[in-house]
Tab-separated table of C-alpha atoms and ligand atoms in Angstrom:
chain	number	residue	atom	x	y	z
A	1	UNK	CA	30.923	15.594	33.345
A	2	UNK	CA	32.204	18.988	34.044
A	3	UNK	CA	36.392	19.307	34.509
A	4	UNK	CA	37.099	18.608	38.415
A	5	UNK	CA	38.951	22.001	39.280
A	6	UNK	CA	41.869	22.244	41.585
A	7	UNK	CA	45.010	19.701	42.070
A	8	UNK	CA	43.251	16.731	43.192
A	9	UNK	CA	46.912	15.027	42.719
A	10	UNK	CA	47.844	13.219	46.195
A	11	UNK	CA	43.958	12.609	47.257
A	12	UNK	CA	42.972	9.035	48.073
A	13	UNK	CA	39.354	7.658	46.055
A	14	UNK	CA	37.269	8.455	48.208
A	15	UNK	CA	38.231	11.792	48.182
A	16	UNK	CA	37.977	12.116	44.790
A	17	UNK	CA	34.059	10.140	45.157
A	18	UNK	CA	33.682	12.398	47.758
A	19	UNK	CA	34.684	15.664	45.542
A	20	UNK	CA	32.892	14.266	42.395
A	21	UNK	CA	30.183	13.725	44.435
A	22	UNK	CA	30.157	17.414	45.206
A	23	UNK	CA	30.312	18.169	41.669
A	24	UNK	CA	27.515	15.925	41.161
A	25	UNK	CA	25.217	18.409	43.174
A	26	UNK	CA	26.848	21.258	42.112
A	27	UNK	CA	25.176	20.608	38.527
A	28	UNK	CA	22.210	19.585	39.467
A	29	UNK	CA	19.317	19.880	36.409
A	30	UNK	CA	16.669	22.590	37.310
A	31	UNK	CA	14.468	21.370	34.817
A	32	UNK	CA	10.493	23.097	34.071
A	33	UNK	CA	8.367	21.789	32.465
A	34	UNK	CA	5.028	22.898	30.994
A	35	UNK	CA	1.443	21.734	30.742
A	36	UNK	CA	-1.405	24.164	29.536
A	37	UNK	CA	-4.417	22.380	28.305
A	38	UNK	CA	-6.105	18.800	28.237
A	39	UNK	CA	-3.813	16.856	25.265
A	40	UNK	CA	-0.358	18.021	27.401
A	41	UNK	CA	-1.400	15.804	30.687
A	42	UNK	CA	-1.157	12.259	29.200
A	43	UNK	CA	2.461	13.250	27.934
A	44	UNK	CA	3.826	15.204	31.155
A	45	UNK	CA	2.792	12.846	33.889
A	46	UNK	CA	5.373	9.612	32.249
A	47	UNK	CA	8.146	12.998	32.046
A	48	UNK	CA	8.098	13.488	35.810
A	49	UNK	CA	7.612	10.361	36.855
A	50	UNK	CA	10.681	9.342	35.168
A	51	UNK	CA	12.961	12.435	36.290
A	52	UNK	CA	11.945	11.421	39.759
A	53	UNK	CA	12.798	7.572	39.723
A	54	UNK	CA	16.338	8.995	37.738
A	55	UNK	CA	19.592	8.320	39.255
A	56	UNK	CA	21.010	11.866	38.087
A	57	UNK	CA	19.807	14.499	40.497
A	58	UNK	CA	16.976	16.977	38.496
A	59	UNK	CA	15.033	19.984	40.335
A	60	UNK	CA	11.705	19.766	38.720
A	61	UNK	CA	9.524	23.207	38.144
A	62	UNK	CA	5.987	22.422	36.785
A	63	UNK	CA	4.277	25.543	35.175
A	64	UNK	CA	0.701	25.081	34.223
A	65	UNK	CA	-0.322	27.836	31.638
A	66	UNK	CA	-3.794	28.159	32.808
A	67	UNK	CA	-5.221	27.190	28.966
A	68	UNK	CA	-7.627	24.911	30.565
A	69	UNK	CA	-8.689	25.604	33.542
A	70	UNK	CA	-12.016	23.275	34.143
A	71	UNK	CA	-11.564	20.253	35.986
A	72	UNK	CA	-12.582	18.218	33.589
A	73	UNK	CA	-10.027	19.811	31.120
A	74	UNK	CA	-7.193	20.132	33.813
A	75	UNK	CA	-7.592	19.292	37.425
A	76	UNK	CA	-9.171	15.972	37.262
A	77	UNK	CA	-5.858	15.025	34.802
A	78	UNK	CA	-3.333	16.187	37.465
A	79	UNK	CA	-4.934	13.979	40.346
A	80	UNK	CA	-5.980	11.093	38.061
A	81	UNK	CA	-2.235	10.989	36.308
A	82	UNK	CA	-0.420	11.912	40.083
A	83	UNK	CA	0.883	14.575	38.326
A	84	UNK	CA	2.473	17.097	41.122
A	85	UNK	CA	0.273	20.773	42.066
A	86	UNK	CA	1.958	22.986	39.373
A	87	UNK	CA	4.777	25.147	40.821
A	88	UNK	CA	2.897	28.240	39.375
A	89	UNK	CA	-0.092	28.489	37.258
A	90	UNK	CA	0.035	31.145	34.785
A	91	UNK	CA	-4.119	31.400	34.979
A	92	UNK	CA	-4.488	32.433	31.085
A	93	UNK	CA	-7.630	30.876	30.199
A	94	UNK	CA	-9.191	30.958	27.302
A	95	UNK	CA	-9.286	33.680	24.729
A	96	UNK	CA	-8.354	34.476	20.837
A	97	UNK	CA	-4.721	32.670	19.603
A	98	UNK	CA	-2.407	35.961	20.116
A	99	UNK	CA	-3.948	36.835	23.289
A	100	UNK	CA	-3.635	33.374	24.353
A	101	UNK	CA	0.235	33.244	22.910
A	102	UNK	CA	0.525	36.794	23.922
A	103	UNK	CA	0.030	36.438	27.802
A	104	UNK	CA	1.301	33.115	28.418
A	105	UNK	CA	4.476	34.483	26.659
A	106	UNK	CA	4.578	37.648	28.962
A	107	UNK	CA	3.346	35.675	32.321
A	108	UNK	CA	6.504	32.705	31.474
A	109	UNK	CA	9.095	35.319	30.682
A	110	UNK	CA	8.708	36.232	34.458
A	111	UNK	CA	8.877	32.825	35.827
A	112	UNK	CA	12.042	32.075	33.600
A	113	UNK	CA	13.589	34.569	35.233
A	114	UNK	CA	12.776	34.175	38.645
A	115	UNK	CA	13.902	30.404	38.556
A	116	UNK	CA	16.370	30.502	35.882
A	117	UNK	CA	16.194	26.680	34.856
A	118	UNK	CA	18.340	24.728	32.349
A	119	UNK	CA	16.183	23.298	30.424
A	120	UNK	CA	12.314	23.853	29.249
A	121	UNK	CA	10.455	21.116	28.248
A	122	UNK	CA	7.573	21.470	26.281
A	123	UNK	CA	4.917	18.541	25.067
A	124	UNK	CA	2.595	18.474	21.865
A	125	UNK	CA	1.412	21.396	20.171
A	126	UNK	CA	-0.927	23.497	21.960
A	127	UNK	CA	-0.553	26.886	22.050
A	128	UNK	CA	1.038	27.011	25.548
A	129	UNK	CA	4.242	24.411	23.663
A	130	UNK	CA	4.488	27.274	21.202
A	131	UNK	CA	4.439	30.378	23.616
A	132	UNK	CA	6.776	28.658	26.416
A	133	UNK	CA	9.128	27.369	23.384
A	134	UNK	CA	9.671	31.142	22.037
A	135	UNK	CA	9.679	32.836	25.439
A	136	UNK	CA	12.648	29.806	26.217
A	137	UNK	CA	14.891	30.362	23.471
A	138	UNK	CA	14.590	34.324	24.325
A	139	UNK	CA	15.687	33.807	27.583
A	140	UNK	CA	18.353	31.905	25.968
A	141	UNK	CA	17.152	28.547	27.994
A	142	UNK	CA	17.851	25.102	26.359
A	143	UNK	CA	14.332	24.169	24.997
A	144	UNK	CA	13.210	19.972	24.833
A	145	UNK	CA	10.090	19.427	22.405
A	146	UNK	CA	8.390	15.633	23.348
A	147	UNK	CA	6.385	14.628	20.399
A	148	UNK	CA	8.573	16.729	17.826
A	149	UNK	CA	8.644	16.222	14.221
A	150	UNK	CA	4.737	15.483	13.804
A	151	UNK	CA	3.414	17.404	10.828
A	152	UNK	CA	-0.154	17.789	9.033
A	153	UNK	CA	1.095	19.794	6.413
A	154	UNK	CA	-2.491	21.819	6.794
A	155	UNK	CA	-1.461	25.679	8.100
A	156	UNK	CA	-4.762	26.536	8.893
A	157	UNK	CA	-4.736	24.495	11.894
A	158	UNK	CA	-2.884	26.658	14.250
A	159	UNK	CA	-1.137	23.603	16.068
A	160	UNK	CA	0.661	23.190	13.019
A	161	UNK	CA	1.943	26.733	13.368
A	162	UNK	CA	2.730	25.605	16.996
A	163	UNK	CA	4.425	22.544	16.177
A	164	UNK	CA	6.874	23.935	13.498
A	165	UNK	CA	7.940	26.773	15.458
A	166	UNK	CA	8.302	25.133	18.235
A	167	UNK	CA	10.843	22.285	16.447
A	168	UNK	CA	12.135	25.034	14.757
A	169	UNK	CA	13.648	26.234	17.890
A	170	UNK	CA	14.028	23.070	20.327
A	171	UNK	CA	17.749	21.998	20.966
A	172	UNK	CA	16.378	18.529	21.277
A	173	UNK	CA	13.429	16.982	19.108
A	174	UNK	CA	12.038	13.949	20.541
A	175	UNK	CA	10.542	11.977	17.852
A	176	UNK	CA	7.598	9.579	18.737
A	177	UNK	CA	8.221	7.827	14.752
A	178	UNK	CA	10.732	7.682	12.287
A	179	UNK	CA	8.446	9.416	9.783
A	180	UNK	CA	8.312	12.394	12.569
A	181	UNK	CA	11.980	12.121	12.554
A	182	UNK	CA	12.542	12.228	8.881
A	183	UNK	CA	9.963	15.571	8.646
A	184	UNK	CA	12.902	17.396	10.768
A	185	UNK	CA	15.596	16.126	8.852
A	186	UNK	CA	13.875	17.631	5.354
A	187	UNK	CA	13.636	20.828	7.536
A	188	UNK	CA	17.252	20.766	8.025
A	189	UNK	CA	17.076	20.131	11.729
A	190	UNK	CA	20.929	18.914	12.249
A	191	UNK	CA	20.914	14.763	12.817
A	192	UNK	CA	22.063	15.492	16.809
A	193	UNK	CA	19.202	17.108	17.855
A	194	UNK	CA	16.806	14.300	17.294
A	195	UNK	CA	16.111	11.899	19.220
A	196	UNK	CA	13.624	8.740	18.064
A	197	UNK	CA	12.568	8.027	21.737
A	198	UNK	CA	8.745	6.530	20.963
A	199	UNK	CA	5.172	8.163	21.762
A	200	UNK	CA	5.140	8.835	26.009
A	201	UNK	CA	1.608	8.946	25.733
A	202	UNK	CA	1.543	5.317	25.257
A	203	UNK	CA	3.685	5.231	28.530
A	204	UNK	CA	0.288	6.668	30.091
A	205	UNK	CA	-1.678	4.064	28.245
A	206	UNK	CA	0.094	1.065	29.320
A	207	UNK	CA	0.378	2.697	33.197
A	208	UNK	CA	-3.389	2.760	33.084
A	209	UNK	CA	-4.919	-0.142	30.828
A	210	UNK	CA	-5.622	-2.567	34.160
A	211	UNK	CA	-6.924	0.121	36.205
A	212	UNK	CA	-9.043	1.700	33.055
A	213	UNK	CA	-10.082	-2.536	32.428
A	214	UNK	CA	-11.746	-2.887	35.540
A	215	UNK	CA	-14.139	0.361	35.313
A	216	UNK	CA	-17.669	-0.502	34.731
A	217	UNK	CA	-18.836	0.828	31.102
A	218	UNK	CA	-22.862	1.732	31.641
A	219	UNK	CA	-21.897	2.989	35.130
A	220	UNK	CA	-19.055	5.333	33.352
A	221	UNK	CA	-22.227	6.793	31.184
A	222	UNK	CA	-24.322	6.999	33.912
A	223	UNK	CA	-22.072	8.801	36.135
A	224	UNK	CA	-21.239	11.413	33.457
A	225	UNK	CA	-24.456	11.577	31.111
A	226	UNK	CA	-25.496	15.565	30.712
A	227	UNK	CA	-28.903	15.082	30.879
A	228	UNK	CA	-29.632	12.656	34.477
A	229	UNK	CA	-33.378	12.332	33.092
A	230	UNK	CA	-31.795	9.841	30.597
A	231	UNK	CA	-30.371	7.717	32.699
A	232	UNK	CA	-32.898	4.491	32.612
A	233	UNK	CA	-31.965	4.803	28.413
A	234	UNK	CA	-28.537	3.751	28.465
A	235	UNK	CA	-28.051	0.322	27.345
A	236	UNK	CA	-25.797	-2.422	28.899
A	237	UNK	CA	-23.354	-1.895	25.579
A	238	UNK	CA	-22.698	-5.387	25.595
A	239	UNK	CA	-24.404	-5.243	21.961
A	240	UNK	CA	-22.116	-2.808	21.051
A	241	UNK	CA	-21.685	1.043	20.692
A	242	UNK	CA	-19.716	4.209	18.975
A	243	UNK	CA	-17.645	6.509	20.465
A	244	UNK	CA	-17.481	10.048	19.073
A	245	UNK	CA	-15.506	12.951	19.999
A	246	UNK	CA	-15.185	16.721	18.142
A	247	UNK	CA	-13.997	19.842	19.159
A	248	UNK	CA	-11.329	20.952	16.177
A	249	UNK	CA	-12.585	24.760	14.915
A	250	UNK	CA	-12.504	23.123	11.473
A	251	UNK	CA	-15.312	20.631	12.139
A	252	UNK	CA	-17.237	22.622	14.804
A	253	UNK	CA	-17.180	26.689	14.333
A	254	UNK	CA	-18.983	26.280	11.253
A	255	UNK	CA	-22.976	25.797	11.630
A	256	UNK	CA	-22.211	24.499	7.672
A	257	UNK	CA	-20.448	21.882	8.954
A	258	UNK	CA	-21.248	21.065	11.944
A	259	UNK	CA	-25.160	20.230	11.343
A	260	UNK	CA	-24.420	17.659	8.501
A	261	UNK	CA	-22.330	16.033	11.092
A	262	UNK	CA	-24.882	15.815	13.582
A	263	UNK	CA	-27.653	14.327	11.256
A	264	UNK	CA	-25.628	11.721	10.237
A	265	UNK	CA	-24.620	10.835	13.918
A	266	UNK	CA	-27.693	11.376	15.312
A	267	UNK	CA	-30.551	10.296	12.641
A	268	UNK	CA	-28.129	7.709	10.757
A	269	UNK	CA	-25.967	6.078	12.861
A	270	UNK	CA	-27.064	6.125	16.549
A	271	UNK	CA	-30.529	4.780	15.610
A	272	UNK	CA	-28.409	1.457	15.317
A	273	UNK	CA	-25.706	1.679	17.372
A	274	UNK	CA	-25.821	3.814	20.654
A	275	UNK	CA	-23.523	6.633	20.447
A	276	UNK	CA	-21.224	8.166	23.341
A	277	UNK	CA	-20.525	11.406	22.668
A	278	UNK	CA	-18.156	13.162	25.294
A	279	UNK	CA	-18.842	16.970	24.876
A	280	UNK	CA	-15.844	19.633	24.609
A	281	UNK	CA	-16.842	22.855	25.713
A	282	UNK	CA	-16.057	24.694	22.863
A	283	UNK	CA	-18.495	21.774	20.955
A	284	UNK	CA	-21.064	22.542	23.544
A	285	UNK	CA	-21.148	26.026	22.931
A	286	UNK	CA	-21.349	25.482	19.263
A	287	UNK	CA	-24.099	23.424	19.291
A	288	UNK	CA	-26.246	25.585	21.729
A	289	UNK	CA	-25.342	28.789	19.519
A	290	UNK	CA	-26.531	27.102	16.350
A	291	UNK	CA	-29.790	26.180	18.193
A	292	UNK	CA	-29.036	22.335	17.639
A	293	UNK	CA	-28.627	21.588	21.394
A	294	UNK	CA	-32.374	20.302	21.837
A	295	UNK	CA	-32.295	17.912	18.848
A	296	UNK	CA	-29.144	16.234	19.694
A	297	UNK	CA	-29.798	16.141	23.703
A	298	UNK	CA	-33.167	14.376	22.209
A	299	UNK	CA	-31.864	11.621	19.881
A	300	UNK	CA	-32.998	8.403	20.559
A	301	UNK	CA	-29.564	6.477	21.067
A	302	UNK	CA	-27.411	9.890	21.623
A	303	UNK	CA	-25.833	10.463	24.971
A	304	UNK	CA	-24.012	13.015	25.700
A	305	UNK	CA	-21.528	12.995	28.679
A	306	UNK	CA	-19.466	15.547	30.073
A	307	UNK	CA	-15.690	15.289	29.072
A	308	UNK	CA	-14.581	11.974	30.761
A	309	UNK	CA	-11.527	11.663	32.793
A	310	UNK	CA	-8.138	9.839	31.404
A	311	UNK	CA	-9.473	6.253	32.549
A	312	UNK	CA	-12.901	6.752	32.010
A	313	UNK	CA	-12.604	7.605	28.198
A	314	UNK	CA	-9.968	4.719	27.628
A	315	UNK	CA	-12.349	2.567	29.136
A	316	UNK	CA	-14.661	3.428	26.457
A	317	UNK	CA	-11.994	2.662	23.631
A	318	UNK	CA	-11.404	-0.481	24.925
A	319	UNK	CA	-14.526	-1.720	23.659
A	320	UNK	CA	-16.056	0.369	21.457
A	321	UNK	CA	-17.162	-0.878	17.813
A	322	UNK	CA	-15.902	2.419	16.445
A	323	UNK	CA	-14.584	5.748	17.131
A	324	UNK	CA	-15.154	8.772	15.718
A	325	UNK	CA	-12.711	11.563	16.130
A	326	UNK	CA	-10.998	14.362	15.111
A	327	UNK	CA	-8.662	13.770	17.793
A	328	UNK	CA	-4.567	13.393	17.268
A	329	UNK	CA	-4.025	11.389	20.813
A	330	UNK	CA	-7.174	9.289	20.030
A	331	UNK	CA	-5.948	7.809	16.812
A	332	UNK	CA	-2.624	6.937	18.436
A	333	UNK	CA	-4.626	5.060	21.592
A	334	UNK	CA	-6.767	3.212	18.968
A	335	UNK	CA	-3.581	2.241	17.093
A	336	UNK	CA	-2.428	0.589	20.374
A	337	UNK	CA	-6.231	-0.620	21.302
A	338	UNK	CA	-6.929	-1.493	18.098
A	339	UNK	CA	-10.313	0.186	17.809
A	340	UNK	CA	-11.671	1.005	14.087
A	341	UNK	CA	-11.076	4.518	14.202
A	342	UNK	CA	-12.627	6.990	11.623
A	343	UNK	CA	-11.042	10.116	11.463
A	344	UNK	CA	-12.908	13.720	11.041
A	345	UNK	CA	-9.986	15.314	9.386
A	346	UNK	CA	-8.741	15.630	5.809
A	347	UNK	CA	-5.034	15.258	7.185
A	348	UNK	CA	-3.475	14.172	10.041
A	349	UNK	CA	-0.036	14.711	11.874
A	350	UNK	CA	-0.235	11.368	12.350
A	351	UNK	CA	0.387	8.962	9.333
A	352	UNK	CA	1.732	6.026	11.241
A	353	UNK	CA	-1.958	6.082	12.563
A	354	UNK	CA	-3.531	5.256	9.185
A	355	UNK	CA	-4.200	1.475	7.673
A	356	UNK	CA	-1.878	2.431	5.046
A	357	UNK	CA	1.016	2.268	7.318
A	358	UNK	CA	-0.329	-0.836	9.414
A	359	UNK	CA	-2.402	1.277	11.729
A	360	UNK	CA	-6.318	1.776	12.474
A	361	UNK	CA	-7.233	4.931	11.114
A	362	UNK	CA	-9.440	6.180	8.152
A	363	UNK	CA	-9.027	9.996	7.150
A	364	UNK	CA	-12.771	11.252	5.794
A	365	UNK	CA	-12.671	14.473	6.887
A	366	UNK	CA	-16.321	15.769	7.481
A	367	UNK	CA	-17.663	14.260	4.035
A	368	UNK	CA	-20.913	12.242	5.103
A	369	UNK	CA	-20.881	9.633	2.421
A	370	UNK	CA	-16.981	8.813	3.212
A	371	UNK	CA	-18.239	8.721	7.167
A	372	UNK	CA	-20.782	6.363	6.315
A	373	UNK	CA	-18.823	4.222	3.938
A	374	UNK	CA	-16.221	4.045	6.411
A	375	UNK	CA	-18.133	2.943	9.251
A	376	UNK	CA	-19.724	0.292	6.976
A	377	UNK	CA	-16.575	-1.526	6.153
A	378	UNK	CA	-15.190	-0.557	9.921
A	379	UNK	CA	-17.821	-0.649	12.586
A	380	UNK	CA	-17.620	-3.950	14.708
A	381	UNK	CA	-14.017	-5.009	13.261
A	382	UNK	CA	-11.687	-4.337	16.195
A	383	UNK	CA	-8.204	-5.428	14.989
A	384	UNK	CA	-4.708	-6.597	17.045
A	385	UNK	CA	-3.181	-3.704	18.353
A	386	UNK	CA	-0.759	-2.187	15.733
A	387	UNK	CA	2.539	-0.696	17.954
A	388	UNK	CA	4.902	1.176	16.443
A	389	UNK	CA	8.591	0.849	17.195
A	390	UNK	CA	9.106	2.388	20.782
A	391	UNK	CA	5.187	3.004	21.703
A	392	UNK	CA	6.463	0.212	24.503
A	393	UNK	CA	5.635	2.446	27.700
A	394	UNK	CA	9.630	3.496	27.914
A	395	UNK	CA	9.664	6.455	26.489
A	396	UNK	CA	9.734	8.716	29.142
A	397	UNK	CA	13.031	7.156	31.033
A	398	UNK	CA	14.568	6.942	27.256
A	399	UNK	CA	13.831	10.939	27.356
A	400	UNK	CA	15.187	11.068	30.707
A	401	UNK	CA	18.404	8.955	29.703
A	402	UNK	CA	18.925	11.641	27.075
A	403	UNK	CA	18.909	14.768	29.492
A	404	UNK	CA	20.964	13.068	31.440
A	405	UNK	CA	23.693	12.682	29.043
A	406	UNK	CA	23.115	15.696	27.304
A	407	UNK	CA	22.349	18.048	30.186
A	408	UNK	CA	26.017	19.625	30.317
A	409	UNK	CA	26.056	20.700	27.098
B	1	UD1	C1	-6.905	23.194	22.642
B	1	UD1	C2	-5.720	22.981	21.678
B	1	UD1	C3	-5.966	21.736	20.833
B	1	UD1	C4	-6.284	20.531	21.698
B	1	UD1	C5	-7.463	20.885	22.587
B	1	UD1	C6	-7.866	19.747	23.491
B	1	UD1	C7	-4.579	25.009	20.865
B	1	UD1	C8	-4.400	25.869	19.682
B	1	UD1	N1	-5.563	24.086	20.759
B	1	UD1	O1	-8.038	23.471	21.853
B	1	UD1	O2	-4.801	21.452	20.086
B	1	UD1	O3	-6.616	19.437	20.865
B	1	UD1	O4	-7.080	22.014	23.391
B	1	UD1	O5	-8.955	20.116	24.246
B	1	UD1	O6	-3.894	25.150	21.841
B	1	UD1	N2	-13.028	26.001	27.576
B	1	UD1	C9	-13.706	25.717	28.728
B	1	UD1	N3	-12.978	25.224	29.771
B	1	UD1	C10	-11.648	25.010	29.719
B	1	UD1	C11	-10.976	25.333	28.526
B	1	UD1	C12	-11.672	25.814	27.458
B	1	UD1	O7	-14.903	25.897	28.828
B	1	UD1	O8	-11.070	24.538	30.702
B	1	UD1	C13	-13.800	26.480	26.417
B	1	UD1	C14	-13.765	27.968	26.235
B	1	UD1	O9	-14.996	28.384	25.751
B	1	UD1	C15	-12.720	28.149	25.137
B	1	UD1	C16	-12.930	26.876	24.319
B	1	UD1	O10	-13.268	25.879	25.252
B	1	UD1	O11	-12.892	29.314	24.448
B	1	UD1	C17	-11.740	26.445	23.536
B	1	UD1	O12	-10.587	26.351	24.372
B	1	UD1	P1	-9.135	26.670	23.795
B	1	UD1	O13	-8.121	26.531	24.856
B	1	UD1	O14	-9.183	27.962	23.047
B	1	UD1	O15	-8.893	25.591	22.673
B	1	UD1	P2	-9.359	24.086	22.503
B	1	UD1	O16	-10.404	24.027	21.441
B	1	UD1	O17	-9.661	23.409	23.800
């Protein structure tokens, strides 16, 4: 609470309510927030819901980088998560890391300064976090990192690059684990910056399981299968089925890679177990570069659907055998779900995920044999949901709590 100037000696309470009160709106929060691709929607949406039902007054500015820009990527989130119409959308789209850094950094600089807000939040680890974060602390703006501390140890995957220099300059870490927490402290981030709080996207999860629930699962495929000529294929699923999803540059840039990956999927597994495969673009592309479009699009047991909205694609996990993914925020809603889940990385950002530490998740990178041992000793063993401490759907008002009290500073 700031000092109440003046003499306020001789004034009755309700003066002094009356005069706090003033003081109350006087320091209002202008808070801004930012979103920029697909991964940031899930962890936002709990953020401003929370602000909103606060009893501390916050201005809220929501800046959308422009990062993802298709509606299946973007738009579709904001409606389906009743997120608000971003404030201002930066309209970067895609393009190589520094021009993607680059721009968003020299687009936000003018919005920081045109609305001059108190604090900057910034979620995950895209490249949007990392540009916002720096072009915060250079406006000399009090930056807030949700989902801080997380680290794969791997610096060829540029949202470790994003992650580390974005906690290297955030004022407050929010911590969705207490390993995440402990990373920062052997960084040397001091002890009252972080803040355990829990994973917010499991806030999301919990505000949509019974909606998610009641969606039907063959008409979910139908609806969104990329080829409509194969609609009279898809199975009821009641016998079971996979879920796969790809899109990191380490397991898809690489025609090396990447067409190991498909023959096992599509000659090995699907063959006995339909596969749902929800496309990213940038796996798309890939695939129709490499000339392996046709033969995938063609595998008996293989369909391919555009990429499914938030409730759609839970729906999926729900029941799903296994998943295959090289997904962060799908080994954390399988932890919860408890869906086998068989990881397409090497590392992850994300120990409290694995079986090692209680969780549901197998690491096998994009070695076949480990893929197919994995989903062996896996495949058809759903598990009870593992929840780490705090991944109770509270995280966002515990965030919220946190600005409050710390929002004079
Ligand atoms: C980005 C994030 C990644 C996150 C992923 C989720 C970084 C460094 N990476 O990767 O952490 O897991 O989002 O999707 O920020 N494209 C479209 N439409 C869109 C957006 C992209 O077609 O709306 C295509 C473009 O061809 C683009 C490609 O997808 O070049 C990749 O997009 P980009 O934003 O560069 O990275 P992602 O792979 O999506």
């Amino acid at each position: 609470m700031p000092s109440i100037p003046g003499n306020l000696a001789g004034e009755d309470i309700c003066d002094l309510q009356r005069t706090e009160d003033t003081l109350v709106a006087q320091s209002t929060l202008r808070i801004m927030s930012v979103v920029g691709a697909r991964p940031n929607m899930m962890k936002i949406a709990p953020f401003i819901h929370a602000l909103k039902r606060a009893d501390a007054p916050f201005e809220h500015i929501l800046v959308h980088t422009g990062q993802h820009y298709d509606a299946s990527m973007s738009g579709n989130f904001l409606e389906t998560l009743g997120i608000p119409a971003p404030d201002t959308n930066l309209g970067i789209g895609s393009g190589s890391h520094a021009e993607q850094v680059g721009k968003t950094m020299m687009a936000f600089e003018k919005v920081v300064r045109a609305r001059e807000p108190d604090w900057i939040v910034v979620v995950g680890d895209v490249n949007a976090t990392c540009a916002c974060a720096i072009t915060a602390k250079k406006e000399h703006r009090r930056l807030a990192h949700i989902e801080a501390g997380l680290r794969s140890f791997d610096m060829e995957m540029p949202e470790e690059i994003n992650r580390i220099v974005t906690d290297r300059l955030a004022d407050l870490l929010f911590t969705p684990d207490t390993m995440a927490g402990d990373n920062l402290r052997k960084e040397g981030v001091p002890e009252e910056r972080i803040k355990c709080v829990g994973n917010i996207m499991i806030d999301t999860l919990e505000k949509n399981r019974a909606r998610a629930q009641a969606l039907n699962l063959p008409a979910i495929v139908k609806a969104n299968l990329l080829d409509k000529n194969r609609e009279a294929d898809v199975p009821r699923l009641s016998q079971g089925y996979a879920v796969l999803t790809l899109h990191r540059p380490s397991n898809v840039d690489d025609r090396a890679v990447l067409e190991p990956l498909i023959r096992y999927f599509c000659d090995d597994l699907a063959p006995g177990l339909p596969l749902l495969w929800t496309l990213h673009p940038r796996t798309k592309k890939h695939l129709e570069d490499f000339g392996l479009w046709k033969s995938v699009g063609d595998a008996p047991g293989v369909f391919l659907l555009e990429p499914l909205g938030y409730r759609e694609m839970l729906r999926l996990n729900m029941d799903a055998d296994i998943m295959f993914t090289d997904s962060g925020g799908l080994q954390e809603e399988c932890c919860v779900l408890g869906t086998p889940c068989v990881t397409l990385r090497y590392n992850t950002e994300r120990p409290v995920t694995l079986t090692e530490h209680g969780g549901v998740s197998v690491l096998t990178g994009n070695d076949i044999d480990a893929i197919r041992a994995a989903c062996q000793s896996m495949r058809g063993k759903r598990k009870p949901s593992s929840r780490p401490p705090l991944w109770d759907g509270d995280t966002a008002a515990r965030i919220v709590a946190c600005l409050e009290n710390d929002g004079g500073t």
